[in-house]
Coordinates of C-alpha atoms in Angstrom, one line a residue:
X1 CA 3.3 24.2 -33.6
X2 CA 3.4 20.9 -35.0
X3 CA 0.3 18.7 -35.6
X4 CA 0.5 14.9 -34.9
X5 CA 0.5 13.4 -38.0
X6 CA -1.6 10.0 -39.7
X7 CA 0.7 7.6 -37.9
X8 CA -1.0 7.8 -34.7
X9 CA 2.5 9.0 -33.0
X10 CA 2.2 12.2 -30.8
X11 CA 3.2 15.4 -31.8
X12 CA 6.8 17.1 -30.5
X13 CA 5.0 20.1 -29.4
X14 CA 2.0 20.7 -27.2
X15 CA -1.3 22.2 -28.4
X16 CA -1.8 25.7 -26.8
X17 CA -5.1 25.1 -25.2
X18 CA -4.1 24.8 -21.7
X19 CA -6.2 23.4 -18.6
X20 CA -4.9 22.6 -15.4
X21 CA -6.4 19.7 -13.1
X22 CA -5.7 17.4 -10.6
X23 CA -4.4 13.6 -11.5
X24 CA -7.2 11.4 -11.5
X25 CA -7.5 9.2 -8.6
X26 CA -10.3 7.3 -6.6
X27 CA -9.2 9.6 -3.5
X28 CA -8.8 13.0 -2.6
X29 CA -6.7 15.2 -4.6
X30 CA -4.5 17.4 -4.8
X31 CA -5.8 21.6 -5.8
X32 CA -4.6 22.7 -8.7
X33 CA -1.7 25.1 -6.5
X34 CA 1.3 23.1 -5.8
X35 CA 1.1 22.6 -1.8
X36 CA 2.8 19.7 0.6
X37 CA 0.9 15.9 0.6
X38 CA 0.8 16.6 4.4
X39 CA -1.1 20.1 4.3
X40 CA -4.3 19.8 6.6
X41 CA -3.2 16.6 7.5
X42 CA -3.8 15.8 11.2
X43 CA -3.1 11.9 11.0
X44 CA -0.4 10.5 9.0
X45 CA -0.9 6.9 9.0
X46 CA 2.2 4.5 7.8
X47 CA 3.1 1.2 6.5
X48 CA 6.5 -0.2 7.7
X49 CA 7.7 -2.8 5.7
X50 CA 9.0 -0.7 2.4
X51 CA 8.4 2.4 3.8
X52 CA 10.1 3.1 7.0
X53 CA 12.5 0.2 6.6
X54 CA 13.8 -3.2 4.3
X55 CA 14.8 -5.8 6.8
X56 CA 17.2 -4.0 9.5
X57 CA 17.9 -0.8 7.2
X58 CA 16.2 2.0 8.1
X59 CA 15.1 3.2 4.4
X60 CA 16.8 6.2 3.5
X61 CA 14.7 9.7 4.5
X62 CA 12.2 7.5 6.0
X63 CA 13.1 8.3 9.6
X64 CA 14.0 12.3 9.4
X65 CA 10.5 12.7 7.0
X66 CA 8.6 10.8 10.1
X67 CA 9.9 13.0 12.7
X68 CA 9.0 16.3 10.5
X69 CA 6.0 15.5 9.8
X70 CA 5.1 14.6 13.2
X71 CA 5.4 18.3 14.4
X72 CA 2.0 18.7 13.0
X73 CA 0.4 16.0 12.8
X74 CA -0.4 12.2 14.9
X75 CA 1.9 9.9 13.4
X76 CA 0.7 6.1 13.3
X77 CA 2.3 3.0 12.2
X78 CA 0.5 0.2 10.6
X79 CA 1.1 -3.4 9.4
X80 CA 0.2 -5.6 7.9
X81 CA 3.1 -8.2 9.7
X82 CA 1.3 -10.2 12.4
X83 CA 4.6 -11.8 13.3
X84 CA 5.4 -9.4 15.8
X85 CA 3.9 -7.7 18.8
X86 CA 3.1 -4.0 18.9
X87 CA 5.8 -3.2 21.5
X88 CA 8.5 -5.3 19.3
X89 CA 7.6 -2.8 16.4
X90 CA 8.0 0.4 18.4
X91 CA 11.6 -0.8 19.8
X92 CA 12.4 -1.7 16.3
X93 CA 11.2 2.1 15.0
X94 CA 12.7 3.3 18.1
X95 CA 16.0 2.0 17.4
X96 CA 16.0 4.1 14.1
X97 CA 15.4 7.4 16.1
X98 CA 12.2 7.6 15.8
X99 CA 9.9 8.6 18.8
X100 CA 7.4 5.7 19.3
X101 CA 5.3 4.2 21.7
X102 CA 3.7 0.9 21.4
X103 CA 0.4 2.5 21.4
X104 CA 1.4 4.1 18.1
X105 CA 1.3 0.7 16.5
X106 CA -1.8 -1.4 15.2
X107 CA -0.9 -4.8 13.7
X108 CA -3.2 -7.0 11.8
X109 CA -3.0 -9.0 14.6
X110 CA -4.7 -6.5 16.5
X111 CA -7.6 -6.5 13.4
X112 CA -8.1 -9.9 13.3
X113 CA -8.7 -10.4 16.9
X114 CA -11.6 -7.8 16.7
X115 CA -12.7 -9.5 14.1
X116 CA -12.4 -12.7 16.4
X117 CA -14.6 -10.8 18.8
X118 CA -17.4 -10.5 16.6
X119 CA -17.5 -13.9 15.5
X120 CA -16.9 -16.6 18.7
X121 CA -17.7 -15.6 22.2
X122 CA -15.5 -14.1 24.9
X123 CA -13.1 -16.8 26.2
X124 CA -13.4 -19.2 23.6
X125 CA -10.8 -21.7 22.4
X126 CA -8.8 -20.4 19.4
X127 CA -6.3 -22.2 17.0
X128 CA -3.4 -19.4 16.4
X129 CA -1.2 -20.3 13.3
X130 CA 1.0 -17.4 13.7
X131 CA 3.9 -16.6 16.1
X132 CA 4.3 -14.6 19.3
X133 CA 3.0 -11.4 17.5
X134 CA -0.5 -13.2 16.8
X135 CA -0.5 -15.6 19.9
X136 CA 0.0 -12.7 22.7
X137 CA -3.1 -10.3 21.0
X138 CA -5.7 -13.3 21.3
X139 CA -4.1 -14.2 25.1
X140 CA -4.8 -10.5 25.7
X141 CA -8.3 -10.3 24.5
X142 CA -9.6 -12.9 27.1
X143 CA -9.5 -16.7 23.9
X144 CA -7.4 -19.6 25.0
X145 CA -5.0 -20.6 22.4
X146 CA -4.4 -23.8 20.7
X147 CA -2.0 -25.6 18.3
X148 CA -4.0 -28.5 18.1
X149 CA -7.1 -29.5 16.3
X150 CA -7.8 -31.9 18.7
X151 CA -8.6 -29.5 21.2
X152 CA -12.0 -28.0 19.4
X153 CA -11.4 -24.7 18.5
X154 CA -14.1 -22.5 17.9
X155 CA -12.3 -20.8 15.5
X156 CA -8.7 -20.7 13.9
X157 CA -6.8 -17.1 13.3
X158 CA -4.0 -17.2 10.9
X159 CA -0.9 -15.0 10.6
X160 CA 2.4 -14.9 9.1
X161 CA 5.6 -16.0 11.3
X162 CA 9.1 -17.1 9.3
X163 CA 9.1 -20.2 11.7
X164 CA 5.2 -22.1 10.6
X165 CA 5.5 -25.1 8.6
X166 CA 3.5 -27.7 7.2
X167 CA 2.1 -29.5 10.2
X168 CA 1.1 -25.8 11.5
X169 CA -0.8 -25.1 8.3
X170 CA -1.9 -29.2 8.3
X171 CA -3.5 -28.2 12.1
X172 CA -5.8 -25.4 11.0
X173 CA -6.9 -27.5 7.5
X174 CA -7.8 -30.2 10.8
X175 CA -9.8 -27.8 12.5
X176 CA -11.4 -26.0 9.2
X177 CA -12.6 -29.4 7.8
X178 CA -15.9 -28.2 10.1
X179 CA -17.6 -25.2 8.5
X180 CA -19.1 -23.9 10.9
X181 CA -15.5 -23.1 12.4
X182 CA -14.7 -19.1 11.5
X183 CA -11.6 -18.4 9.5
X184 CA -9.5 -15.2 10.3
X185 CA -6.7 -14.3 8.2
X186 CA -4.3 -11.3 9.4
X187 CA -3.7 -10.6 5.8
X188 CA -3.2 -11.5 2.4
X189 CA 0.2 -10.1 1.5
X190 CA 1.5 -12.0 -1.0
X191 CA 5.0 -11.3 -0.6
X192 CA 7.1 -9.2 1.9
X193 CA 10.3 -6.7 1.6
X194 CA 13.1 -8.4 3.4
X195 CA 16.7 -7.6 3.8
X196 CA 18.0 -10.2 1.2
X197 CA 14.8 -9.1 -1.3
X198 CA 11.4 -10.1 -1.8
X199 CA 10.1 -13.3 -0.1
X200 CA 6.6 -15.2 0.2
X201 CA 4.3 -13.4 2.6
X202 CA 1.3 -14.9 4.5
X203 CA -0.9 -14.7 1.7
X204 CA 1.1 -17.8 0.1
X205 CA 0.5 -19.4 3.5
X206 CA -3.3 -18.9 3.8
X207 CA -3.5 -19.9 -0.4
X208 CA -2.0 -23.1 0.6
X209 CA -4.7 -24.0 3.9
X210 CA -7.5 -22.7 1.3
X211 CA -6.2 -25.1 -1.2
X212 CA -6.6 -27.9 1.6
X213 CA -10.3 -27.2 2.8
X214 CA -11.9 -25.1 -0.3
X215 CA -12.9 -21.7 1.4
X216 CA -11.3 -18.9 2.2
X217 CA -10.9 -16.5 5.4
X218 CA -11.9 -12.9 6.3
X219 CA -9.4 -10.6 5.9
X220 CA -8.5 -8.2 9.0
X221 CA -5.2 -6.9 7.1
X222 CA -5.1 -4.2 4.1
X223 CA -6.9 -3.4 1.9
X224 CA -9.8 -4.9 4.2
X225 CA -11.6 -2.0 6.5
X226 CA -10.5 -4.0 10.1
X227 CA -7.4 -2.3 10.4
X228 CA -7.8 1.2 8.6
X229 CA -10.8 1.2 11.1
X230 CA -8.8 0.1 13.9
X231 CA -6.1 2.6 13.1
X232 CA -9.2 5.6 12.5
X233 CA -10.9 4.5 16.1
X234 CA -7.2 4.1 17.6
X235 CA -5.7 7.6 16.4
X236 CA -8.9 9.5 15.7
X237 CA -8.3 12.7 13.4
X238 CA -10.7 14.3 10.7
X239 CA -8.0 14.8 7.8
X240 CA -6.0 11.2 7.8
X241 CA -3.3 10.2 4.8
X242 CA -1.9 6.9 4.4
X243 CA 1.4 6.1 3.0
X244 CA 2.3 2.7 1.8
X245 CA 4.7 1.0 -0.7
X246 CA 1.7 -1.5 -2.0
X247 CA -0.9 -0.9 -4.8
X248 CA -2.9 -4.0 -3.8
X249 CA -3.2 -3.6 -0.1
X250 CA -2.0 -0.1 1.1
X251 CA -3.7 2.2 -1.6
X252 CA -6.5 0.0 -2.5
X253 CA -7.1 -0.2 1.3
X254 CA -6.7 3.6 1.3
X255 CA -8.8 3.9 -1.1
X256 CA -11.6 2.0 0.3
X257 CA -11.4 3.3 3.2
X258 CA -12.0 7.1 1.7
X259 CA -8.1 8.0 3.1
X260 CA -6.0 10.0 0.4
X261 CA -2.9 8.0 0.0
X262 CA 0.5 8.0 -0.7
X263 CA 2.9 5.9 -2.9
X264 CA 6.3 5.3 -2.4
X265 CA 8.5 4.4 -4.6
X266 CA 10.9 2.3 -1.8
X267 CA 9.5 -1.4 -1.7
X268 CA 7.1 -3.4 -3.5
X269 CA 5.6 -1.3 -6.5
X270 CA 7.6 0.5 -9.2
X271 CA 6.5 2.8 -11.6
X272 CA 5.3 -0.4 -14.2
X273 CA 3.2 -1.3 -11.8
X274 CA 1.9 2.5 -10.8
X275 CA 1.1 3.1 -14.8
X276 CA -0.9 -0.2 -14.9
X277 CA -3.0 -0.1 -11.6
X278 CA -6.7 -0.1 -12.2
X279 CA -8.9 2.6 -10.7
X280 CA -9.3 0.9 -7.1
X281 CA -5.4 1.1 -6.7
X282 CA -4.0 4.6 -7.7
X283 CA -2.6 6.9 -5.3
X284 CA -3.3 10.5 -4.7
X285 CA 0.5 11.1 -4.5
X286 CA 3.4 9.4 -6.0
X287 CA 6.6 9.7 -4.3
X288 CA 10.5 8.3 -4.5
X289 CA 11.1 8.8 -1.1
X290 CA 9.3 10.2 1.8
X291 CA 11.5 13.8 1.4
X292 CA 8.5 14.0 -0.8
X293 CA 6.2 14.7 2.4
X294 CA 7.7 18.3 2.9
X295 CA 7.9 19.1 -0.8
X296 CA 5.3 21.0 -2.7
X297 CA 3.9 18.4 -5.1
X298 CA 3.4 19.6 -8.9
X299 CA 0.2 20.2 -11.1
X300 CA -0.2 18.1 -13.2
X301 CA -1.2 20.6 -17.0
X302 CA -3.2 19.5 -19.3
X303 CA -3.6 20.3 -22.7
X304 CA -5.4 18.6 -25.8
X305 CA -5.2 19.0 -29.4
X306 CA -8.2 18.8 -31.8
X307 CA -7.5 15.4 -33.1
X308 CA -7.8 14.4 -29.4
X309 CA -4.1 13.8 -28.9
X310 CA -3.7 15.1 -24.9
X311 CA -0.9 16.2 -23.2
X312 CA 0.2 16.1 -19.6
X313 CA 3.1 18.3 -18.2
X314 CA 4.8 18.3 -14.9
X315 CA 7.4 20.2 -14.2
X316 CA 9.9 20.6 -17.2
X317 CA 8.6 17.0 -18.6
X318 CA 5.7 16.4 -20.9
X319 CA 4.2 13.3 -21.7
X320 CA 1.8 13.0 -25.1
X321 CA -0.9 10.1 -25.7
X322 CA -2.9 9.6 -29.3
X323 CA -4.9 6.7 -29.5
X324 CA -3.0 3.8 -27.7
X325 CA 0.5 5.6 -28.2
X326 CA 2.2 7.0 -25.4
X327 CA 5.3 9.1 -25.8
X328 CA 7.8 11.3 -23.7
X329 CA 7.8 14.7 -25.5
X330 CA 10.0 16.6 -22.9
X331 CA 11.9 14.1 -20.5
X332 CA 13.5 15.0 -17.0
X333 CA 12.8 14.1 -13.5
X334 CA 11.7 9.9 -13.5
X335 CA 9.3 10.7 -11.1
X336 CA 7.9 13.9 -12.8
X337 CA 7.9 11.8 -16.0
X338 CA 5.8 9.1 -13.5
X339 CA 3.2 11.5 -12.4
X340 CA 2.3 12.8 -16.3
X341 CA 2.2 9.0 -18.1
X342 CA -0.4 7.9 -15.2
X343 CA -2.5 11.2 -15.7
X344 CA -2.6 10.6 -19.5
X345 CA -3.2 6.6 -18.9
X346 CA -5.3 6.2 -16.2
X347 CA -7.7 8.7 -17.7
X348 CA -7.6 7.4 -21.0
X349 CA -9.8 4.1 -19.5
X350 CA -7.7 1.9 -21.9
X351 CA -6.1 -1.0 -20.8
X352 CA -2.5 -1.0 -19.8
X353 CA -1.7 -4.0 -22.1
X354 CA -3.3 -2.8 -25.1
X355 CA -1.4 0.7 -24.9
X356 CA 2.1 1.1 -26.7
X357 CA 3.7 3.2 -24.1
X358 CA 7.7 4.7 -24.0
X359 CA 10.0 3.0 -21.5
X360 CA 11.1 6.1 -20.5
X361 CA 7.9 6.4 -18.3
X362 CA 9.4 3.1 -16.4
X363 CA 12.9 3.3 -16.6
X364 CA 13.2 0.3 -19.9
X365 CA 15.0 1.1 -23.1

């Protein structure tokens, strides 16, 4: 057995003190027995946008995963795209071959209009900056909508649509020059998964109306509570997991919300991001594909030598970590190799950018 030497590199060999635990995350996790993410689930809750599909592409596995795993459990689909109505998303899903009903959907849209409720009264006049998707939610719930600040609103909601333009975004800076006017936003996604690649998402739309009147909105979309407790009072369930393809909205959200979560590996977030997230963001499961649902998911063993070097193995792979050096002792599997570098970093309460870690844990050279 080799020792790691005065260099600070880790050693080619593990120590032979062995412990096995779960990864460290801010949720749930798994036992130290390989078993399925979805054991004991009875609500699987899902993002759509990088999850179940990229623009009109159903993402591959997404769809045949769904339908398994609703043999045993409520399936529910959540997103954070206000631009369309519930019943668009389920004939969109349906149209895939999945088996979904309108009232499997919550939007944001949904969220922010109970937040709307709670803030102006019943009835009241509301400035929508959003399309259909947002407009036809706060028809529903009883406001009169408005694109005009000239027409008083009591309040402005905001949501993403690919048609708004400046004078949309000019109208609700109008009507938030009053203070006392409340300020929804469906969410803050930054950026959005589309067929042709990544492109600005509402967030960018909301950051440039903040920029106009100084404030900022409340936040009905992931990570905020509104729609994971929407989803929750929608769905019900004791045992919930969420699956999203976000670290900053869908597993922070889970996260906050106390729901164990799942990563996947098919939209926004690769694994550079995954080994950097801070402790508010990191999944209970990290997956490439949603196959990963019906698969036992490994133990993560760890093992630590005297000098403190530590050790994380997953499968056939083994990742080492002394001091602020992170190397791949056994490689293999990406995603295997995935799972041990975040054990070893995340618990090592280092920063990411002070670390020197292999780009084999990422896929660099």
């Amino acid at each position: 057995m080799t020792s790691p030497t005065t260099t600070s590199q880790p050693a080619t060999s593990p120590a032979s003190s062995t412990t096995t635990t779960p990864p460290t995350s801010t949720g749930p996790q798994p036992t130290d027995v390989p078993k399925l993410p979805t054991d004991g689930v009875d609500v699987v809750l899902t993002d759509l946008d990088g999850v179940v599909y990229r623009g009109r592409h159903a993402i591959p596995h997404a769809v045949e995963a769904l339908t398994r795993a609703s043999l045993h459990a409520r399936v529910g689909y959540i997103t954070n795209n206000a631009s369309r109505r519930p019943v668009d998303v389920a004939e969109h899903l349906e149209r895939y071959g999945l088996e979904v009903s309108e009232d499997d959907v919550v939007t944001s849209s949904q969220a922010g209009v109970r937040l709307l409720e709670t803030l102006v009264p019943a009835g009241s006049t509301v400035l929508v900056t959003g399309g259909l998707g947002l407009t036809s939610i706060v028809e529903a719930a009883g406001f009169t909508v408005t694109s005009s600040a000239e027409d008083s609103p009591a309040a402005v909601i905001q949501g993403f649509s690919p048609d708004l333009g400046w004078t949309h975004l000019a109208e609700a800076s109008f009507a938030l020059a009053d203070p006392d006017v409340p300020w929804v936003a469906t969410n803050m996604d930054w950026s959005i998964p589309v067929e042709r690649g990544i492109a600005p998402g509402n967030g960018t739309l909301v950051s440039a109306v903040h920029q106009a009147v100084g404030r900022m909105p409340v936040v009905a979309g992931k990570p905020e509570r509104p729609i994971f407790d929407a989803a929750l009072a929608r769905f019900g369930g004791e045992h919930p997991l969420f699956i999203g393809d976000r670290l900053d909205t869908d597993i922070k959200g889970a996260n906050d919300a106390g729901i164990p979560s799942v990563l996947v590996l098919t939209g926004i977030d690769k694994a550079k991001q995954v080994l950097a997230a801070d402790q508010r963001s990191r999944p209970t499961f990290i997956l490439d594909d949603l196959r990963g649902l019906s698969e036992p998911y490994p133990v993560t063993v760890r093992r630590e030598d005297p000098d403190g070097t530590r050790y994380a193995t997953v499968g056939a792979v083994t990742v080492a970590m002394r001091g602020h050096v992170v190397r791949v002792l056994d490689d293999g599997d990406p995603i295997d190799l995935l799972r041990a570098g975040t054990a070893l970093i995340w618990e090592s309460g280092l920063a990411i950018y002070g670390l020197d870690v292999d780009p084999k844990l990422y896929g660099g050279e």
